Amino acid sequence: MSGEFLITKRILLTREGQPALRRILVFTHTGRKEAIAAAIETCGLLHAAGVRPVMRKKDHEAIQTASTGLRLQIDILGQDCTIEQVDLGVVLGGDGSVLRAAELVRDASLPLVGVNLGHVGFLAEAERSELADTVHALVIGAYTVEERMAIEVQVWRDNVCLAETWALNEAAVEKANRERMIEVVIEVDGRPISTFGCDGVVMATPTGSTAYAFSAGGPVVWPEVAALIMVPISAHALFAKPLVVSPDSIMAVEILTRSEAGAVLWCDGRRTIDLPPGARIEVTRSDKPVLLARLNTTPFSERLVNKFELPIQGWRGPADEDERRPATTALPVIGPGFQSVEPHHKDEPGIPLVARDEMK
């Protein structure tokens, strides 16, 4: 279940104590020279450790074109092996690259580990400078696997399902035209919450809370929290606050028909469909999570500080248990036998405070 963690150790050894032959799928952004260089280095490190690197055909062709002297044996996914025969996926790039890889491996329940080559890289587990150590940890199986909640998304109109898909980060309903806002009704568990004009509405997972939803003013939700998030974008309303609801709730956005403004649905910034007036978008928790490999146990709060470079000067931290001292004063709890003081009215400063005995 999402919000809970599936912790495993994958250590595959031969009788001689050496790593058994494994296959690790390498994803890379072939449009960037830095990503291609990282992929070549990763494949070399895996090959030297006795692990067979696997790549998609188009990625392999890009690598061969960029490095004519590369003589490593690399399996081609779909030709030399199936995705079910792969143990792990390594993604070289930013969060967008991780989302692209998740599309391919989700049905196979293949864990992914991201090596950040982008900017923030919240979904990445390691940085480019840590590539060699990362590959070594993966080879010896020194990682755990964490479940991340995904969402199922359906688009309805006139009781007909126009489309269905899923998302790891968010499903975002956005206005199609810059000059015209859309009018929507937001809903939770079959009950309307509010109606307003806006630029859109983001429905996100805890993983996606630090992505589009965060940029729209939504809360940061720790990944292990089981919840769904709804965040209006530039809403023209007094009550258009971000909502955090039960993971078992059904969130919905209806596009009103009283204006002709069109909308667009984006899922993880990858899959899209045009939304006509009258369309209804429903989001529920998916039964199939995305698996992310973790190399360390760094708390999410520390990752948050590092990724956003948050100022933490002045923090002293909690004292050690053996250095803690008992409270110097115990504050009384007001109850029977205690007296409370009624404050005087702010416009009558000359009236003294009067004690009232609550036992009377």
CSV table of C-alpha atoms in Angstrom, one decimal:
chain,number,residue,atom,x,y,z
A,1,MET,CA,0.0,0.0,0.0
A,2,SER,CA,1.2,3.5,-0.7
A,3,GLY,CA,2.5,5.3,2.3
A,4,GLU,CA,4.1,2.1,3.5
A,5,PHE,CA,7.6,1.1,2.6
A,6,LEU,CA,8.6,-2.2,1.0
A,7,ILE,CA,12.1,-2.8,2.4
A,8,THR,CA,14.3,-5.4,0.7
A,9,LYS,CA,17.9,-6.2,0.3
A,10,ARG,CA,19.0,-7.5,-3.1
A,11,ILE,CA,22.3,-9.3,-2.7
A,12,LEU,CA,23.0,-11.9,-5.3
A,13,LEU,CA,26.2,-13.8,-4.9
A,14,THR,CA,27.7,-16.9,-6.4
A,15,ARG,CA,29.1,-19.7,-4.3
A,16,GLU,CA,32.5,-18.0,-4.6
A,17,GLY,CA,31.1,-14.9,-3.0
A,18,GLN,CA,31.2,-12.9,-6.2
A,19,PRO,CA,28.2,-10.9,-7.6
A,20,ALA,CA,26.0,-13.1,-9.7
A,21,LEU,CA,25.4,-12.1,-13.3
A,22,ARG,CA,22.6,-9.6,-13.3
A,23,ARG,CA,21.0,-7.2,-15.7
A,24,ILE,CA,20.6,-3.5,-14.9
A,25,LEU,CA,18.6,-1.3,-17.3
A,26,VAL,CA,20.3,2.1,-18.1
A,27,PHE,CA,18.1,5.0,-19.1
A,28,THR,CA,19.6,8.2,-20.3
A,29,HIS,CA,18.7,11.5,-21.9
A,30,THR,CA,20.3,11.0,-25.3
A,31,GLY,CA,19.7,14.6,-26.2
A,32,ARG,CA,22.4,15.8,-23.7
A,33,LYS,CA,26.1,15.1,-24.1
A,34,GLU,CA,26.5,15.0,-20.3
A,35,ALA,CA,23.9,12.2,-20.0
A,36,ILE,CA,25.5,10.2,-22.8
A,37,ALA,CA,28.9,10.5,-21.1
A,38,ALA,CA,27.3,9.3,-17.8
A,39,ALA,CA,25.6,6.4,-19.6
A,40,ILE,CA,28.9,5.3,-21.2
A,41,GLU,CA,30.6,5.5,-17.8
A,42,THR,CA,27.8,3.6,-16.1
A,43,CYS,CA,27.8,0.8,-18.6
A,44,GLY,CA,31.6,0.5,-18.2
A,45,LEU,CA,31.3,0.3,-14.4
A,46,LEU,CA,28.6,-2.3,-14.6
A,47,HIS,CA,30.5,-4.4,-17.1
A,48,ALA,CA,33.7,-4.3,-15.0
A,49,ALA,CA,31.6,-5.5,-12.0
A,50,GLY,CA,30.2,-8.5,-13.9
A,51,VAL,CA,26.8,-7.0,-14.4
A,52,ARG,CA,25.2,-6.9,-17.9
A,53,PRO,CA,24.1,-3.4,-18.8
A,54,VAL,CA,20.8,-3.2,-20.7
A,55,MET,CA,19.5,-0.3,-22.9
A,56,ARG,CA,16.6,0.5,-25.1
A,57,LYS,CA,17.6,0.2,-28.8
A,58,LYS,CA,17.3,3.9,-29.5
A,59,ASP,CA,19.4,4.8,-26.5
A,60,HIS,CA,22.0,2.2,-27.5
A,61,GLU,CA,22.2,3.6,-31.0
A,62,ALA,CA,22.8,7.1,-29.6
A,63,ILE,CA,25.6,5.8,-27.4
A,64,GLN,CA,27.2,4.0,-30.2
A,65,THR,CA,27.0,7.2,-32.4
A,66,ALA,CA,28.6,9.3,-29.7
A,67,SER,CA,31.3,6.9,-28.8
A,68,THR,CA,32.6,4.9,-31.8
A,69,GLY,CA,35.3,3.3,-29.7
A,70,LEU,CA,32.8,1.7,-27.2
A,71,ARG,CA,33.3,-2.1,-27.2
A,72,LEU,CA,31.1,-3.1,-24.2
A,73,GLN,CA,28.6,-5.8,-24.6
A,74,ILE,CA,25.2,-4.2,-23.9
A,75,ASP,CA,21.9,-6.1,-24.1
A,76,ILE,CA,19.1,-4.6,-26.1
A,77,LEU,CA,15.8,-4.5,-24.3
A,78,GLY,CA,13.2,-6.5,-26.3
A,79,GLN,CA,15.8,-8.3,-28.3
A,80,ASP,CA,18.4,-9.8,-25.9
A,81,CYS,CA,16.1,-9.8,-22.8
A,82,THR,CA,12.7,-8.8,-21.6
A,83,ILE,CA,12.0,-6.3,-18.9
A,84,GLU,CA,11.0,-9.1,-16.6
A,85,GLN,CA,14.6,-10.4,-16.8
A,86,VAL,CA,16.0,-7.0,-15.5
A,87,ASP,CA,16.7,-6.5,-11.8
A,88,LEU,CA,16.9,-2.7,-11.6
A,89,GLY,CA,16.7,0.5,-13.6
A,90,VAL,CA,19.2,3.3,-13.4
A,91,VAL,CA,18.0,6.7,-14.7
A,92,LEU,CA,20.6,9.3,-15.7
A,93,GLY,CA,18.9,12.7,-15.9
A,94,GLY,CA,16.4,14.9,-14.0
A,95,ASP,CA,13.0,14.2,-12.6
A,96,GLY,CA,11.5,14.2,-16.1
A,97,SER,CA,13.8,11.3,-17.1
A,98,VAL,CA,12.6,9.4,-14.0
A,99,LEU,CA,9.0,10.0,-15.0
A,100,ARG,CA,9.7,8.7,-18.5
A,101,ALA,CA,11.4,5.6,-17.2
A,102,ALA,CA,8.5,5.0,-14.8
A,103,GLU,CA,6.1,4.7,-17.8
A,104,LEU,CA,8.1,1.8,-19.1
A,105,VAL,CA,8.8,-0.2,-15.9
A,106,ARG,CA,5.7,0.4,-13.8
A,107,ASP,CA,3.8,-2.7,-15.1
A,108,ALA,CA,6.9,-4.8,-14.5
A,109,SER,CA,7.3,-3.6,-10.9
A,110,LEU,CA,11.0,-2.7,-11.6
A,111,PRO,CA,12.7,-0.5,-9.0
A,112,LEU,CA,14.3,2.7,-10.4
A,113,VAL,CA,17.2,4.7,-9.0
A,114,GLY,CA,17.8,8.2,-10.3
A,115,VAL,CA,21.2,9.9,-10.7
A,116,ASN,CA,20.5,13.6,-11.0
A,117,LEU,CA,21.9,15.4,-14.0
A,118,GLY,CA,19.3,18.2,-13.8
A,119,HIS,CA,18.5,21.0,-11.4
A,120,VAL,CA,16.5,20.1,-8.3
A,121,GLY,CA,16.1,16.4,-9.0
A,122,PHE,CA,13.7,15.5,-6.1
A,123,LEU,CA,13.2,12.0,-7.5
A,124,ALA,CA,16.9,11.3,-7.9
A,125,GLU,CA,18.8,9.4,-5.2
A,126,ALA,CA,22.3,10.4,-6.1
A,127,GLU,CA,24.3,13.2,-7.8
A,128,ARG,CA,26.5,12.9,-10.9
A,129,SER,CA,29.7,13.1,-8.7
A,130,GLU,CA,28.5,10.0,-6.9
A,131,LEU,CA,28.0,7.8,-9.9
A,132,ALA,CA,30.8,5.3,-9.2
A,133,ASP,CA,29.8,4.8,-5.6
A,134,THR,CA,26.1,4.5,-6.7
A,135,VAL,CA,26.9,1.8,-9.3
A,136,HIS,CA,29.0,-0.1,-6.7
A,137,ALA,CA,26.1,0.0,-4.2
A,138,LEU,CA,23.7,-1.3,-6.8
A,139,VAL,CA,26.0,-4.1,-7.8
A,140,ILE,CA,26.4,-5.4,-4.2
A,141,GLY,CA,22.7,-4.9,-3.5
A,142,ALA,CA,23.2,-2.3,-0.9
A,143,TYR,CA,19.8,-0.6,-1.4
A,144,THR,CA,16.3,-0.7,-0.3
A,145,VAL,CA,13.1,-0.4,-2.3
A,146,GLU,CA,10.4,2.2,-1.5
A,147,GLU,CA,6.9,2.3,-2.7
A,148,ARG,CA,5.6,5.6,-4.0
A,149,MET,CA,1.8,6.2,-4.4
A,150,ALA,CA,0.5,6.7,-7.9
A,151,ILE,CA,-2.9,7.9,-9.0
A,152,GLU,CA,-5.4,6.7,-11.5
A,153,VAL,CA,-7.0,9.3,-13.7
A,154,GLN,CA,-10.2,9.1,-15.7
A,155,VAL,CA,-11.9,11.7,-18.0
A,156,TRP,CA,-15.7,11.5,-18.3
A,157,ARG,CA,-18.3,13.3,-20.3
A,158,ASP,CA,-22.0,12.5,-20.5
A,159,ASN,CA,-21.3,9.2,-18.6
A,160,VAL,CA,-18.8,8.1,-21.2
A,161,CYS,CA,-15.2,7.6,-20.2
A,162,LEU,CA,-13.2,9.5,-22.8
A,163,ALA,CA,-9.7,8.5,-21.5
A,164,GLU,CA,-7.9,6.9,-18.6
A,165,THR,CA,-4.3,7.0,-17.5
A,166,TRP,CA,-2.1,7.3,-14.4
A,167,ALA,CA,0.5,9.6,-12.8
A,168,LEU,CA,3.2,9.5,-10.3
A,169,ASN,CA,3.4,13.2,-9.6
A,170,GLU,CA,0.1,14.9,-10.6
A,171,ALA,CA,-2.8,15.3,-12.9
A,172,ALA,CA,-3.2,18.9,-13.8
A,173,VAL,CA,-6.2,20.5,-15.4
A,174,GLU,CA,-5.1,23.7,-17.1
A,175,LYS,CA,-6.8,26.4,-19.3
A,176,ALA,CA,-6.2,25.9,-23.0
A,177,ASN,CA,-6.1,29.6,-23.9
A,178,ARG,CA,-4.0,32.1,-22.1
A,179,GLU,CA,-6.7,34.9,-22.4
A,180,ARG,CA,-9.6,32.9,-21.0
A,181,MET,CA,-9.8,31.3,-17.6
A,182,ILE,CA,-11.8,28.1,-17.0
A,183,GLU,CA,-14.7,27.8,-14.6
A,184,VAL,CA,-14.7,24.6,-12.5
A,185,VAL,CA,-16.4,22.9,-9.6
A,186,ILE,CA,-14.0,21.0,-7.3
A,187,GLU,CA,-15.3,17.9,-5.5
A,188,VAL,CA,-14.2,15.4,-2.9
A,189,ASP,CA,-16.0,12.1,-2.3
A,190,GLY,CA,-19.0,13.0,-4.4
A,191,ARG,CA,-19.7,16.3,-2.6
A,192,PRO,CA,-19.0,19.7,-4.2
A,193,ILE,CA,-16.5,22.0,-2.3
A,194,SER,CA,-16.5,25.2,-4.3
A,195,THR,CA,-16.9,26.8,-7.7
A,196,PHE,CA,-14.6,29.4,-9.2
A,197,GLY,CA,-12.8,30.7,-12.2
A,198,CYS,CA,-9.1,29.7,-12.4
A,199,ASP,CA,-6.1,28.9,-14.5
A,200,GLY,CA,-6.4,25.3,-13.5
A,201,VAL,CA,-6.3,22.7,-10.7
A,202,VAL,CA,-3.5,20.3,-9.7
A,203,MET,CA,-4.4,16.9,-8.2
A,204,ALA,CA,-1.2,15.4,-6.8
A,205,THR,CA,0.4,12.6,-4.8
A,206,PRO,CA,2.8,13.2,-1.9
A,207,THR,CA,5.7,12.5,-4.3
A,208,GLY,CA,4.2,15.2,-6.6
A,209,SER,CA,3.7,17.7,-3.7
A,210,THR,CA,7.2,19.1,-4.3
A,211,ALA,CA,6.7,19.5,-8.1
A,212,TYR,CA,3.8,21.3,-9.9
A,213,ALA,CA,1.6,21.4,-6.8
A,214,PHE,CA,4.4,23.1,-4.8
A,215,SER,CA,4.8,25.7,-7.5
A,216,ALA,CA,1.1,26.4,-7.4
A,217,GLY,CA,1.2,27.1,-3.6
A,218,GLY,CA,0.4,23.6,-2.3
A,219,PRO,CA,1.8,22.0,0.9
A,220,VAL,CA,4.9,19.9,1.0
A,221,VAL,CA,3.8,16.4,2.0
A,222,TRP,CA,6.3,13.8,3.3
A,223,PRO,CA,6.4,10.8,0.9
A,224,GLU,CA,5.4,8.3,3.6
A,225,VAL,CA,2.2,10.2,4.3
A,226,ALA,CA,-0.8,8.5,2.7
A,227,ALA,CA,-2.8,11.4,1.2
A,228,LEU,CA,-4.0,13.1,-1.9
A,229,ILE,CA,-3.6,16.8,-2.6
A,230,MET,CA,-5.7,19.3,-4.6
A,231,VAL,CA,-4.3,22.7,-5.4
A,232,PRO,CA,-6.2,25.5,-7.4
A,233,ILE,CA,-4.1,27.6,-9.7
A,234,SER,CA,-4.7,31.4,-9.6
A,235,ALA,CA,-8.3,31.0,-8.5
A,236,HIS,CA,-10.6,34.0,-8.5
A,237,ALA,CA,-12.3,33.0,-5.2
A,238,LEU,CA,-12.2,33.7,-1.5
A,239,PHE,CA,-12.0,30.0,-0.6
A,240,ALA,CA,-9.6,28.3,-3.0
A,241,LYS,CA,-7.1,26.8,-0.6
A,242,PRO,CA,-5.1,23.7,-1.1
A,243,LEU,CA,-6.8,20.5,0.2
A,244,VAL,CA,-5.2,17.4,1.7
A,245,VAL,CA,-7.6,14.5,1.7
A,246,SER,CA,-7.7,10.8,2.5
A,247,PRO,CA,-5.8,8.5,0.2
A,248,ASP,CA,-9.1,6.6,-0.3
A,249,SER,CA,-11.0,9.7,-1.4
A,250,ILE,CA,-12.1,10.5,-4.9
A,251,MET,CA,-11.1,13.9,-6.1
A,252,ALA,CA,-12.9,15.4,-9.1
A,253,VAL,CA,-12.9,18.6,-11.2
A,254,GLU,CA,-15.8,19.4,-13.5
A,255,ILE,CA,-15.4,21.9,-16.3
A,256,LEU,CA,-18.5,24.1,-16.3
A,257,THR,CA,-20.4,24.7,-19.6
A,258,ARG,CA,-21.4,28.3,-18.9
A,259,SER,CA,-18.3,29.4,-20.8
A,260,GLU,CA,-16.7,28.1,-23.9
A,261,ALA,CA,-13.2,28.1,-22.5
A,262,GLY,CA,-11.4,24.9,-23.2
A,263,ALA,CA,-9.0,23.0,-20.9
A,264,VAL,CA,-6.2,20.5,-21.1
A,265,LEU,CA,-5.3,17.6,-18.8
A,266,TRP,CA,-1.6,16.9,-18.3
A,267,CYS,CA,-0.4,13.9,-16.4
A,268,ASP,CA,3.2,14.1,-15.1
A,269,GLY,CA,3.7,16.6,-18.0
A,270,ARG,CA,3.9,13.6,-20.3
A,271,ARG,CA,0.4,12.5,-21.3
A,272,THR,CA,-2.3,15.0,-22.4
A,273,ILE,CA,-5.9,15.2,-23.6
A,274,ASP,CA,-8.1,18.2,-24.5
A,275,LEU,CA,-11.0,18.7,-22.2
A,276,PRO,CA,-14.3,20.1,-23.6
A,277,PRO,CA,-16.7,22.1,-21.4
A,278,GLY,CA,-18.7,19.6,-19.4
A,279,ALA,CA,-15.8,17.2,-18.9
A,280,ARG,CA,-15.2,15.6,-15.5
A,281,ILE,CA,-11.8,14.5,-14.3
A,282,GLU,CA,-11.7,11.9,-11.5
A,283,VAL,CA,-8.6,11.0,-9.6
A,284,THR,CA,-8.2,8.0,-7.2
A,285,ARG,CA,-5.3,6.3,-5.5
A,286,SER,CA,-3.8,3.6,-7.7
A,287,ASP,CA,-3.4,0.0,-6.6
A,288,LYS,CA,0.0,-0.2,-8.4
A,289,PRO,CA,2.7,2.0,-6.9
A,290,VAL,CA,6.0,3.0,-8.5
A,291,LEU,CA,9.1,1.5,-6.9
A,292,LEU,CA,12.1,3.7,-6.2
A,293,ALA,CA,15.4,2.3,-5.0
A,294,ARG,CA,17.0,4.1,-2.0
A,295,LEU,CA,20.8,4.0,-1.4
A,296,ASN,CA,20.7,5.8,2.0
A,297,THR,CA,18.4,6.6,4.8
A,298,THR,CA,18.6,10.4,4.6
A,299,PRO,CA,15.4,11.9,6.2
A,300,PHE,CA,13.1,13.7,3.8
A,301,SER,CA,13.5,16.9,5.9
A,302,GLU,CA,17.2,16.9,5.1
A,303,ARG,CA,16.6,16.2,1.4
A,304,LEU,CA,14.2,19.1,1.4
A,305,VAL,CA,16.8,21.5,2.9
A,306,ASN,CA,19.5,20.3,0.5
A,307,LYS,CA,17.3,20.4,-2.7
A,308,PHE,CA,15.9,23.9,-2.0
A,309,GLU,CA,19.0,25.2,-0.2
A,310,LEU,CA,16.9,26.3,2.7
A,311,PRO,CA,18.5,28.5,5.4
A,312,ILE,CA,18.9,26.7,8.7
A,313,GLN,CA,21.4,29.0,10.5
A,314,GLY,CA,20.8,29.1,14.2
A,315,TRP,CA,19.5,25.6,14.6
A,316,ARG,CA,20.9,23.9,17.7
A,317,GLY,CA,19.0,20.7,17.5
A,318,PRO,CA,17.5,18.5,20.3
A,319,ALA,CA,19.7,17.8,23.4
A,320,ASP,CA,21.0,14.3,24.1
A,321,GLU,CA,18.7,12.3,26.4
A,322,ASP,CA,21.4,12.2,29.1
A,323,GLU,CA,21.7,16.0,29.0
A,324,ARG,CA,18.0,16.8,29.3
A,325,ARG,CA,16.8,18.2,32.6
A,326,PRO,CA,13.4,18.1,34.1
A,327,ALA,CA,11.0,21.0,33.7
A,328,THR,CA,11.7,23.9,36.0
A,329,THR,CA,8.0,24.7,36.2
A,330,ALA,CA,4.8,22.7,35.8
A,331,LEU,CA,2.0,24.8,34.4
A,332,PRO,CA,-1.3,24.1,36.2
A,333,VAL,CA,-4.3,22.8,34.2
A,334,ILE,CA,-7.4,24.9,34.9
A,335,GLY,CA,-10.1,22.8,36.5
A,336,PRO,CA,-12.5,22.7,39.4
A,337,GLY,CA,-11.0,24.6,42.3
A,338,PHE,CA,-8.9,26.9,40.2
A,339,GLN,CA,-9.6,30.5,39.5
A,340,SER,CA,-9.5,32.1,36.1
A,341,VAL,CA,-9.2,35.8,35.3
A,342,GLU,CA,-11.7,37.5,33.1
A,343,PRO,CA,-9.9,40.1,30.8
A,344,HIS,CA,-11.4,43.5,30.8
A,345,HIS,CA,-12.7,45.0,27.6
A,346,LYS,CA,-10.0,46.7,25.5
A,347,ASP,CA,-12.0,50.0,25.3
A,348,GLU,CA,-12.1,50.2,29.1
A,349,PRO,CA,-8.5,50.1,30.3
A,350,GLY,CA,-9.3,51.6,33.7
A,351,ILE,CA,-11.3,48.6,34.8
A,352,PRO,CA,-9.2,46.3,37.0
A,353,LEU,CA,-9.0,42.6,36.4
A,354,VAL,CA,-11.5,40.6,38.4
A,355,ALA,CA,-11.0,37.1,39.5
A,356,ARG,CA,-14.0,34.7,39.1
A,357,ASP,CA,-14.2,31.6,41.2
A,358,GLU,CA,-15.4,28.8,39.0
A,359,MET,CA,-16.7,26.8,41.9
A,360,LYS,CA,-19.5,29.4,42.5
